Amino acid sequence: QVQLVESGGGLVQPGGSLRLSCATSGFTFTSYAMSWYRQAPGKERELVAAMARDGSVTDYADSVKGRFTISRDNDKNTLYLQMNSLEPEDTAVYYCKARRQIPFIRIYWGQGTQVTVSS
């Protein structure tokens, strides 16, 4: 059974930090590119950060560049998102996503973890 379980969300003051984790099981983690998305109330889900299967390539939304860092531990089948200098605009539900293209496209999503940035 495929599982992606996010954790680490919570309430934090502006300027604070959080580290999100996405623990996975039930599929070959190293065969999948991994990414973090977020969805704020009333807004569409948007890409936050992405990382290639082997961690060699990363991509970030302009709004989080320099503040967020995506990483993965292929031994632990876990994806991370280190979030620093958090802003109220970062408030959203954060989801992890696993995607592969070969031999065919397959996508898995986690259930999400709430991040609230407020004083």
JSON list of C-alpha atoms in Angstrom, two decimals:
[
{"chain": "A", "resi": 1, "resn": "GLN", "atom": "CA", "xyz": [0.00, 0.00, 0.00]},
{"chain": "A", "resi": 2, "resn": "VAL", "atom": "CA", "xyz": [1.39, 3.34, -1.07]},
{"chain": "A", "resi": 3, "resn": "GLN", "atom": "CA", "xyz": [1.68, 5.91, 1.69]},
{"chain": "A", "resi": 4, "resn": "LEU", "atom": "CA", "xyz": [3.01, 9.46, 1.80]},
{"chain": "A", "resi": 5, "resn": "VAL", "atom": "CA", "xyz": [2.69, 10.92, 5.29]},
{"chain": "A", "resi": 6, "resn": "GLU", "atom": "CA", "xyz": [3.56, 14.55, 5.86]},
{"chain": "A", "resi": 7, "resn": "SER", "atom": "CA", "xyz": [4.48, 15.89, 9.29]},
{"chain": "A", "resi": 8, "resn": "GLY", "atom": "CA", "xyz": [6.12, 18.89, 10.90]},
{"chain": "A", "resi": 9, "resn": "GLY", "atom": "CA", "xyz": [3.50, 21.51, 10.22]},
{"chain": "A", "resi": 10, "resn": "GLY", "atom": "CA", "xyz": [2.11, 23.82, 12.86]},
{"chain": "A", "resi": 11, "resn": "LEU", "atom": "CA", "xyz": [1.76, 27.41, 14.01]},
{"chain": "A", "resi": 12, "resn": "VAL", "atom": "CA", "xyz": [4.84, 29.60, 13.80]},
{"chain": "A", "resi": 13, "resn": "GLN", "atom": "CA", "xyz": [5.47, 33.31, 14.11]},
{"chain": "A", "resi": 14, "resn": "PRO", "atom": "CA", "xyz": [6.66, 35.38, 11.14]},
{"chain": "A", "resi": 15, "resn": "GLY", "atom": "CA", "xyz": [10.38, 34.96, 10.71]},
{"chain": "A", "resi": 16, "resn": "GLY", "atom": "CA", "xyz": [10.33, 31.52, 12.25]},
{"chain": "A", "resi": 17, "resn": "SER", "atom": "CA", "xyz": [11.26, 28.13, 10.81]},
{"chain": "A", "resi": 18, "resn": "LEU", "atom": "CA", "xyz": [9.70, 24.75, 10.30]},
{"chain": "A", "resi": 19, "resn": "ARG", "atom": "CA", "xyz": [10.92, 21.49, 8.82]},
{"chain": "A", "resi": 20, "resn": "LEU", "atom": "CA", "xyz": [8.40, 19.36, 7.01]},
{"chain": "A", "resi": 21, "resn": "SER", "atom": "CA", "xyz": [8.90, 15.65, 6.45]},
{"chain": "A", "resi": 22, "resn": "CYS", "atom": "CA", "xyz": [7.21, 13.27, 4.03]},
{"chain": "A", "resi": 23, "resn": "ALA", "atom": "CA", "xyz": [7.71, 9.65, 4.99]},
{"chain": "A", "resi": 24, "resn": "THR", "atom": "CA", "xyz": [6.93, 7.28, 2.13]},
{"chain": "A", "resi": 25, "resn": "SER", "atom": "CA", "xyz": [6.36, 3.58, 1.72]},
{"chain": "A", "resi": 26, "resn": "GLY", "atom": "CA", "xyz": [4.88, 1.13, -0.75]},
{"chain": "A", "resi": 27, "resn": "PHE", "atom": "CA", "xyz": [6.78, 2.26, -3.83]},
{"chain": "A", "resi": 28, "resn": "THR", "atom": "CA", "xyz": [10.36, 2.55, -5.03]},
{"chain": "A", "resi": 29, "resn": "PHE", "atom": "CA", "xyz": [11.29, 5.98, -3.69]},
{"chain": "A", "resi": 30, "resn": "THR", "atom": "CA", "xyz": [14.43, 6.29, -5.81]},
{"chain": "A", "resi": 31, "resn": "SER", "atom": "CA", "xyz": [12.40, 5.90, -9.01]},
{"chain": "A", "resi": 32, "resn": "TYR", "atom": "CA", "xyz": [10.33, 9.00, -8.31]},
{"chain": "A", "resi": 33, "resn": "ALA", "atom": "CA", "xyz": [10.94, 12.70, -8.57]},
{"chain": "A", "resi": 34, "resn": "MET", "atom": "CA", "xyz": [9.60, 14.34, -5.43]},
{"chain": "A", "resi": 35, "resn": "SER", "atom": "CA", "xyz": [8.09, 17.72, -4.82]},
{"chain": "A", "resi": 36, "resn": "TRP", "atom": "CA", "xyz": [6.26, 19.90, -2.34]},
{"chain": "A", "resi": 37, "resn": "TYR", "atom": "CA", "xyz": [3.08, 21.77, -3.20]},
{"chain": "A", "resi": 38, "resn": "ARG", "atom": "CA", "xyz": [0.92, 24.04, -1.12]},
{"chain": "A", "resi": 39, "resn": "GLN", "atom": "CA", "xyz": [-2.65, 25.27, -1.23]},
{"chain": "A", "resi": 40, "resn": "ALA", "atom": "CA", "xyz": [-3.88, 28.32, 0.60]},
{"chain": "A", "resi": 41, "resn": "PRO", "atom": "CA", "xyz": [-7.59, 28.92, 1.25]},
{"chain": "A", "resi": 42, "resn": "GLY", "atom": "CA", "xyz": [-9.33, 30.04, -1.91]},
{"chain": "A", "resi": 43, "resn": "LYS", "atom": "CA", "xyz": [-6.26, 29.50, -4.05]},
{"chain": "A", "resi": 44, "resn": "GLU", "atom": "CA", "xyz": [-5.06, 26.83, -6.43]},
{"chain": "A", "resi": 45, "resn": "ARG", "atom": "CA", "xyz": [-2.46, 24.31, -5.43]},
{"chain": "A", "resi": 46, "resn": "GLU", "atom": "CA", "xyz": [0.98, 25.54, -6.41]},
{"chain": "A", "resi": 47, "resn": "LEU", "atom": "CA", "xyz": [4.43, 24.04, -6.73]},
{"chain": "A", "resi": 48, "resn": "VAL", "atom": "CA", "xyz": [6.81, 25.05, -3.95]},
{"chain": "A", "resi": 49, "resn": "ALA", "atom": "CA", "xyz": [9.90, 22.96, -4.59]},
{"chain": "A", "resi": 50, "resn": "ALA", "atom": "CA", "xyz": [10.93, 19.90, -6.58]},
{"chain": "A", "resi": 51, "resn": "MET", "atom": "CA", "xyz": [13.83, 17.51, -6.64]},
{"chain": "A", "resi": 52, "resn": "ALA", "atom": "CA", "xyz": [14.98, 14.90, -9.14]},
{"chain": "A", "resi": 53, "resn": "ARG", "atom": "CA", "xyz": [15.18, 11.23, -8.27]},
{"chain": "A", "resi": 54, "resn": "ASP", "atom": "CA", "xyz": [18.84, 11.38, -7.36]},
{"chain": "A", "resi": 55, "resn": "GLY", "atom": "CA", "xyz": [18.73, 14.84, -5.86]},
{"chain": "A", "resi": 56, "resn": "SER", "atom": "CA", "xyz": [20.87, 16.31, -8.62]},
{"chain": "A", "resi": 57, "resn": "VAL", "atom": "CA", "xyz": [18.31, 18.88, -9.77]},
{"chain": "A", "resi": 58, "resn": "THR", "atom": "CA", "xyz": [16.12, 21.16, -7.71]},
{"chain": "A", "resi": 59, "resn": "ASP", "atom": "CA", "xyz": [13.60, 23.84, -8.56]},
{"chain": "A", "resi": 60, "resn": "TYR", "atom": "CA", "xyz": [11.83, 26.40, -6.41]},
{"chain": "A", "resi": 61, "resn": "ALA", "atom": "CA", "xyz": [8.96, 28.81, -6.74]},
{"chain": "A", "resi": 62, "resn": "ASP", "atom": "CA", "xyz": [10.24, 32.37, -6.91]},
{"chain": "A", "resi": 63, "resn": "SER", "atom": "CA", "xyz": [8.36, 33.22, -3.74]},
{"chain": "A", "resi": 64, "resn": "VAL", "atom": "CA", "xyz": [10.40, 30.76, -1.65]},
{"chain": "A", "resi": 65, "resn": "LYS", "atom": "CA", "xyz": [13.84, 30.94, -3.26]},
{"chain": "A", "resi": 66, "resn": "GLY", "atom": "CA", "xyz": [16.51, 31.60, -0.67]},
{"chain": "A", "resi": 67, "resn": "ARG", "atom": "CA", "xyz": [14.18, 30.70, 2.20]},
{"chain": "A", "resi": 68, "resn": "PHE", "atom": "CA", "xyz": [13.13, 27.09, 1.58]},
{"chain": "A", "resi": 69, "resn": "THR", "atom": "CA", "xyz": [15.33, 24.06, 0.93]},
{"chain": "A", "resi": 70, "resn": "ILE", "atom": "CA", "xyz": [14.13, 20.73, -0.39]},
{"chain": "A", "resi": 71, "resn": "SER", "atom": "CA", "xyz": [16.08, 17.56, 0.33]},
{"chain": "A", "resi": 72, "resn": "ARG", "atom": "CA", "xyz": [15.60, 13.82, 0.27]},
{"chain": "A", "resi": 73, "resn": "ASP", "atom": "CA", "xyz": [17.07, 10.85, 2.08]},
{"chain": "A", "resi": 74, "resn": "ASN", "atom": "CA", "xyz": [16.88, 7.91, -0.28]},
{"chain": "A", "resi": 75, "resn": "ASP", "atom": "CA", "xyz": [17.95, 5.52, 2.49]},
{"chain": "A", "resi": 76, "resn": "LYS", "atom": "CA", "xyz": [15.00, 6.57, 4.64]},
{"chain": "A", "resi": 77, "resn": "ASN", "atom": "CA", "xyz": [12.55, 7.06, 1.74]},
{"chain": "A", "resi": 78, "resn": "THR", "atom": "CA", "xyz": [11.80, 10.49, 3.12]},
{"chain": "A", "resi": 79, "resn": "LEU", "atom": "CA", "xyz": [11.44, 13.95, 1.62]},
{"chain": "A", "resi": 80, "resn": "TYR", "atom": "CA", "xyz": [12.07, 17.15, 3.57]},
{"chain": "A", "resi": 81, "resn": "LEU", "atom": "CA", "xyz": [11.33, 20.84, 3.27]},
{"chain": "A", "resi": 82, "resn": "GLN", "atom": "CA", "xyz": [13.27, 23.23, 5.46]},
{"chain": "A", "resi": 83, "resn": "MET", "atom": "CA", "xyz": [11.38, 26.50, 5.67]},
{"chain": "A", "resi": 84, "resn": "ASN", "atom": "CA", "xyz": [13.10, 29.58, 7.08]},
{"chain": "A", "resi": 85, "resn": "SER", "atom": "CA", "xyz": [12.09, 33.23, 7.36]},
{"chain": "A", "resi": 86, "resn": "LEU", "atom": "CA", "xyz": [8.46, 32.24, 7.16]},
{"chain": "A", "resi": 87, "resn": "GLU", "atom": "CA", "xyz": [5.91, 34.83, 6.14]},
{"chain": "A", "resi": 88, "resn": "PRO", "atom": "CA", "xyz": [2.14, 34.98, 6.65]},
{"chain": "A", "resi": 89, "resn": "GLU", "atom": "CA", "xyz": [1.82, 34.38, 2.90]},
{"chain": "A", "resi": 90, "resn": "ASP", "atom": "CA", "xyz": [3.34, 30.94, 3.42]},
{"chain": "A", "resi": 91, "resn": "THR", "atom": "CA", "xyz": [0.25, 29.85, 5.32]},
{"chain": "A", "resi": 92, "resn": "ALA", "atom": "CA", "xyz": [-1.22, 26.85, 3.51]},
{"chain": "A", "resi": 93, "resn": "VAL", "atom": "CA", "xyz": [-1.65, 23.12, 3.54]},
{"chain": "A", "resi": 94, "resn": "TYR", "atom": "CA", "xyz": [1.58, 21.57, 2.28]},
{"chain": "A", "resi": 95, "resn": "TYR", "atom": "CA", "xyz": [1.51, 18.36, 0.27]},
{"chain": "A", "resi": 96, "resn": "CYS", "atom": "CA", "xyz": [4.24, 16.07, -0.96]},
{"chain": "A", "resi": 97, "resn": "LYS", "atom": "CA", "xyz": [4.00, 14.48, -4.37]},
{"chain": "A", "resi": 98, "resn": "ALA", "atom": "CA", "xyz": [5.81, 11.58, -5.97]},
{"chain": "A", "resi": 99, "resn": "ARG", "atom": "CA", "xyz": [5.95, 11.33, -9.75]},
{"chain": "A", "resi": 100, "resn": "ARG", "atom": "CA", "xyz": [7.58, 9.00, -12.23]},
{"chain": "A", "resi": 101, "resn": "GLN", "atom": "CA", "xyz": [7.42, 8.97, -16.04]},
{"chain": "A", "resi": 102, "resn": "ILE", "atom": "CA", "xyz": [9.08, 5.70, -17.01]},
{"chain": "A", "resi": 103, "resn": "PRO", "atom": "CA", "xyz": [7.69, 3.27, -18.04]},
{"chain": "A", "resi": 104, "resn": "PHE", "atom": "CA", "xyz": [4.46, 5.23, -17.56]},
{"chain": "A", "resi": 105, "resn": "ILE", "atom": "CA", "xyz": [3.32, 8.22, -15.57]},
{"chain": "A", "resi": 106, "resn": "ARG", "atom": "CA", "xyz": [2.36, 7.49, -12.00]},
{"chain": "A", "resi": 107, "resn": "ILE", "atom": "CA", "xyz": [1.63, 10.09, -9.34]},
{"chain": "A", "resi": 108, "resn": "TYR", "atom": "CA", "xyz": [1.04, 9.81, -5.62]},
{"chain": "A", "resi": 109, "resn": "TRP", "atom": "CA", "xyz": [0.01, 12.52, -3.17]},
{"chain": "A", "resi": 110, "resn": "GLY", "atom": "CA", "xyz": [0.14, 12.81, 0.59]},
{"chain": "A", "resi": 111, "resn": "GLN", "atom": "CA", "xyz": [-2.74, 14.06, 2.73]},
{"chain": "A", "resi": 112, "resn": "GLY", "atom": "CA", "xyz": [-1.08, 17.34, 3.62]},
{"chain": "A", "resi": 113, "resn": "THR", "atom": "CA", "xyz": [0.08, 19.16, 6.73]},
{"chain": "A", "resi": 114, "resn": "GLN", "atom": "CA", "xyz": [-1.11, 22.58, 7.81]},
{"chain": "A", "resi": 115, "resn": "VAL", "atom": "CA", "xyz": [1.38, 25.41, 8.15]},
{"chain": "A", "resi": 116, "resn": "THR", "atom": "CA", "xyz": [0.14, 28.63, 9.73]},
{"chain": "A", "resi": 117, "resn": "VAL", "atom": "CA", "xyz": [2.37, 31.69, 10.00]},
{"chain": "A", "resi": 118, "resn": "SER", "atom": "CA", "xyz": [0.87, 34.24, 12.34]},
{"chain": "A", "resi": 119, "resn": "SER", "atom": "CA", "xyz": [1.75, 36.43, 15.27]}
]
